[in-house]
PDB file of C-alpha atoms in Angstrom:
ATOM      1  CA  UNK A   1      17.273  16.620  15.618  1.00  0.00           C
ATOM      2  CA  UNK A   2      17.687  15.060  18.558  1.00  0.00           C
ATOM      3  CA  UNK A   3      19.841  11.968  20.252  1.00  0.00           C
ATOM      4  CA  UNK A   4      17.541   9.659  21.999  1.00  0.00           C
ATOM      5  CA  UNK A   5      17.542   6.440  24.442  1.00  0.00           C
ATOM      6  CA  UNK A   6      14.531   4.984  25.154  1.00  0.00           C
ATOM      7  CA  UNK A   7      14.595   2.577  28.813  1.00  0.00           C
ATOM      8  CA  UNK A   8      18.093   2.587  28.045  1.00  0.00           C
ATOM      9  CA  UNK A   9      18.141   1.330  24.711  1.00  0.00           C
ATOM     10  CA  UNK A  10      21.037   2.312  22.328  1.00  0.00           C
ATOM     11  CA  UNK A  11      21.298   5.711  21.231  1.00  0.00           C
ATOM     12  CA  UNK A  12      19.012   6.877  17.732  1.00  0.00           C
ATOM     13  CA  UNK A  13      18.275   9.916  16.156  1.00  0.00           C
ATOM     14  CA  UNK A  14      14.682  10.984  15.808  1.00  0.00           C
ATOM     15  CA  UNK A  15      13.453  14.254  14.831  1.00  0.00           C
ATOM     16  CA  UNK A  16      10.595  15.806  17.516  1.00  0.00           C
ATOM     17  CA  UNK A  17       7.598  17.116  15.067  1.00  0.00           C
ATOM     18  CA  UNK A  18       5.024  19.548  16.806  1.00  0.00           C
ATOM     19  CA  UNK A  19       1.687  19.283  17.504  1.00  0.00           C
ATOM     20  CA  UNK A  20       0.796  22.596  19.235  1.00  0.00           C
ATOM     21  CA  UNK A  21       0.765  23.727  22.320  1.00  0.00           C
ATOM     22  CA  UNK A  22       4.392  23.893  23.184  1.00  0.00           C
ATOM     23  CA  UNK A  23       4.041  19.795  22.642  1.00  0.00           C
ATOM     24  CA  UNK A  24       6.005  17.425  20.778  1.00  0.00           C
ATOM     25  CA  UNK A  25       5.726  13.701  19.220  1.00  0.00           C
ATOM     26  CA  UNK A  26       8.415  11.348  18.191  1.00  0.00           C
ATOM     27  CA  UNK A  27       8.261   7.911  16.182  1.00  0.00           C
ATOM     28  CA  UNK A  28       9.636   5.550  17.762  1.00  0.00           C
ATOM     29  CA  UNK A  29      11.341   3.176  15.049  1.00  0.00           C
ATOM     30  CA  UNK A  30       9.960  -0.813  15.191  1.00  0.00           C
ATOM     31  CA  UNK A  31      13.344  -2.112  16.280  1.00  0.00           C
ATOM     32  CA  UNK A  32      13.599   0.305  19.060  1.00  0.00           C
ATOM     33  CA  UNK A  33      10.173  -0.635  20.253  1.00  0.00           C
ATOM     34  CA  UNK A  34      11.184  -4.442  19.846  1.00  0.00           C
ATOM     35  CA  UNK A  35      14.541  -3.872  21.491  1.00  0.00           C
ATOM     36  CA  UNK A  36      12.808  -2.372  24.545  1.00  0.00           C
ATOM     37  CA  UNK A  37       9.909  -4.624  24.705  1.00  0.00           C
ATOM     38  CA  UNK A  38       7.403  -1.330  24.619  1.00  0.00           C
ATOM     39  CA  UNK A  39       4.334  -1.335  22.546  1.00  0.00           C
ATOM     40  CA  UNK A  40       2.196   1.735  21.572  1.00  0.00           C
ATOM     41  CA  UNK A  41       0.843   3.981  24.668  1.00  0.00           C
ATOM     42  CA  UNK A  42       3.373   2.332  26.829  1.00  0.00           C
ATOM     43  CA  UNK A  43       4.653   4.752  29.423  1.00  0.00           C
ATOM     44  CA  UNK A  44       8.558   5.145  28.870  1.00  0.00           C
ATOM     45  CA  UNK A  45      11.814   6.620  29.967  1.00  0.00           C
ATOM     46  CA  UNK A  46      13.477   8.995  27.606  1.00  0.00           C
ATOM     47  CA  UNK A  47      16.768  10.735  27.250  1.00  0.00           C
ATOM     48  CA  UNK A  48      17.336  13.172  24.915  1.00  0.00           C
ATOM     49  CA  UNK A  49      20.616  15.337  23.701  1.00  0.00           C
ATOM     50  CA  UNK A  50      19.754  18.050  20.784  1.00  0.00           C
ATOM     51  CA  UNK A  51      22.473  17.881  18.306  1.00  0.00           C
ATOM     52  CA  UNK A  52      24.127  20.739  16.178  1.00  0.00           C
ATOM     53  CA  UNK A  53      22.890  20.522  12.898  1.00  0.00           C
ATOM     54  CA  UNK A  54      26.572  20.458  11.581  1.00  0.00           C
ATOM     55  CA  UNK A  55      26.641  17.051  13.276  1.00  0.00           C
ATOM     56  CA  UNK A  56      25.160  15.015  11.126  1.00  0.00           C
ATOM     57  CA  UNK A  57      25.916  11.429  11.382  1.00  0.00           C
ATOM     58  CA  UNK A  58      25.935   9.593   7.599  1.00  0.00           C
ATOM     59  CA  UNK A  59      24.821   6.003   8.367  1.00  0.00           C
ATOM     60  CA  UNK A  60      27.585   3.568   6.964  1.00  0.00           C
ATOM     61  CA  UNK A  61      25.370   2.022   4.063  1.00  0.00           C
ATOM     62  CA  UNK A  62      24.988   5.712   2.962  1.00  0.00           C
ATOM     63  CA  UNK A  63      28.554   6.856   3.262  1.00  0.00           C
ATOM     64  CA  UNK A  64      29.555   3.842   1.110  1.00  0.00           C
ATOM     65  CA  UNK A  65      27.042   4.055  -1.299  1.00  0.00           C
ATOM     66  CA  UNK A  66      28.678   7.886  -1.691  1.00  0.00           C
ATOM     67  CA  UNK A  67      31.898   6.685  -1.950  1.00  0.00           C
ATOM     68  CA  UNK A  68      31.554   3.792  -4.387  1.00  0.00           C
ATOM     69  CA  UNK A  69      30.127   7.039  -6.672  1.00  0.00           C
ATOM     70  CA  UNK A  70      32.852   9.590  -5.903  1.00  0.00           C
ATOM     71  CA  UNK A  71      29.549  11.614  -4.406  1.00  0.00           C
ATOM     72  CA  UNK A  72      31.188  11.739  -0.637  1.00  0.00           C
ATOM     73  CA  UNK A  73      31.958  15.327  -0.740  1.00  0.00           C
ATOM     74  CA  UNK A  74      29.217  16.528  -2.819  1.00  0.00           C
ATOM     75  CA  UNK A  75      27.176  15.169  -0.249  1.00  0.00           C
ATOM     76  CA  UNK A  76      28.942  17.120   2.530  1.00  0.00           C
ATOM     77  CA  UNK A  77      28.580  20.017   0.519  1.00  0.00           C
ATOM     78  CA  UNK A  78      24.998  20.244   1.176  1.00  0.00           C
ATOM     79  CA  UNK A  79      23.520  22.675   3.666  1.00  0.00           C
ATOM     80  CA  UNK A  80      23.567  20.704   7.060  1.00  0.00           C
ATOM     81  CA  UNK A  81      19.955  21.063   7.385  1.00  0.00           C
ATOM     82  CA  UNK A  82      19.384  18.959   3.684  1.00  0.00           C
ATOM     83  CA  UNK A  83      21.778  16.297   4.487  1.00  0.00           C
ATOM     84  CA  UNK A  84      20.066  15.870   8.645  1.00  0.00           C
ATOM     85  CA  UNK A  85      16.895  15.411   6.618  1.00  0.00           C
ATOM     86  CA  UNK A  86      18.215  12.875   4.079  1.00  0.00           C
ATOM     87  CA  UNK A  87      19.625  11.051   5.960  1.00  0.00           C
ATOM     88  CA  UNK A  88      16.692  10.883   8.607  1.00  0.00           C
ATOM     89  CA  UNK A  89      14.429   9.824   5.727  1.00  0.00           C
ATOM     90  CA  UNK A  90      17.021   7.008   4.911  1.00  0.00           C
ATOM     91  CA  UNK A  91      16.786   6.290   9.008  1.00  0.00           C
ATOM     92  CA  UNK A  92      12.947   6.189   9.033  1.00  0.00           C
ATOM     93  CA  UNK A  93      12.904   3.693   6.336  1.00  0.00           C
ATOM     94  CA  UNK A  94      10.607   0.880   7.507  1.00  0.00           C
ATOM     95  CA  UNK A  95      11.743  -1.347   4.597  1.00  0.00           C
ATOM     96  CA  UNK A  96      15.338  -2.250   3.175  1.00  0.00           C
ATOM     97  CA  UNK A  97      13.834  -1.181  -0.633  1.00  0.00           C
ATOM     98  CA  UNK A  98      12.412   2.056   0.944  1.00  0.00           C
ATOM     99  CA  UNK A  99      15.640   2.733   2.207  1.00  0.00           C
ATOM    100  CA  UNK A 100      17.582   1.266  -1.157  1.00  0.00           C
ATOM    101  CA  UNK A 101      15.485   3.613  -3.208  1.00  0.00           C
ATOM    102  CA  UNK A 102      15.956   6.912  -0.444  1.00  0.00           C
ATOM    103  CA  UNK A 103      19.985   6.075  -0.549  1.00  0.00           C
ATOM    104  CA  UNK A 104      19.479   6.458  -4.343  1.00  0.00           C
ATOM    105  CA  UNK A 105      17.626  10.042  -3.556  1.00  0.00           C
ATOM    106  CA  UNK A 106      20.238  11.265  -1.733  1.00  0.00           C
ATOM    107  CA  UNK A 107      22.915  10.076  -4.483  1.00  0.00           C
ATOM    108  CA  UNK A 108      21.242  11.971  -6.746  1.00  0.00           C
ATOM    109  CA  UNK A 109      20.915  15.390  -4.417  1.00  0.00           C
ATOM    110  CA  UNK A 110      24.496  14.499  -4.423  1.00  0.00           C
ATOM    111  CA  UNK A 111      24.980  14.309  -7.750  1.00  0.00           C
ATOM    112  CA  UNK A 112      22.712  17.454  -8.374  1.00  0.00           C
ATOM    113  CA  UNK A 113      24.788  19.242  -5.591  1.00  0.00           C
ATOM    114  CA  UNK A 114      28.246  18.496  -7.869  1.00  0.00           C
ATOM    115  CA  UNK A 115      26.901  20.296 -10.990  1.00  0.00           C
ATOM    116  CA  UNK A 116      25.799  22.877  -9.780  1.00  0.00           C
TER     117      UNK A 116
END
């Protein structure tokens, strides 16, 4: 997981997924590429700062969600690794219901987490 800026836009997380060869792809979320004015096979300017896995930053709509449930600490209770992928499926969401429904996923690893 990874801290990115693309032609200076504001920071986002983004995971980098392999392809082979020592190489590495990213998507680039819509309102990044809108934000930046940069289109598909643009050439750009990256920065990028790997984060710790313990780091994981729970995106307000998500941290509420937790809280309105009493799930907050469940949810930290998860291995770091779980929670940096939850909540970078919730990130990736292209649509508010996609990421409605993947807030409900993660209440429910939450949940799951608790009664264990």
């Amino acid at each position: 997981l990874v801290l990115a800026r693309v032609n200076d836009s504001e920071p986002f997380q983004v995971s980098l997924f392999p392809v082979g060869g020592g190489k590495h792809y990213i998507r680039i979320k819509a309102k990044v590429r809108q934000e930046t004015n940069t289109k598909t096979g643009d050439r750009i300017r990256m920065r990028m700062n790997v984060l710790d896995r313990a780091d994981v930053s729970i995106p307000e709509d998500l941290m509420s969600a937790l809280r309105a449930e009493n799930m907050a600490e469940a949810f930290k209770s998860l291995p770091p690794g779980r929670q940096s992928f939850i909540v970078r499926r919730i990130d990736e969401a292209a649509k508010p219901e996609t990421r409605t429904k993947r807030i409900q996923e993660a209440l429910l690893a939450a949940y799951e987490r608790r009664e264990r």
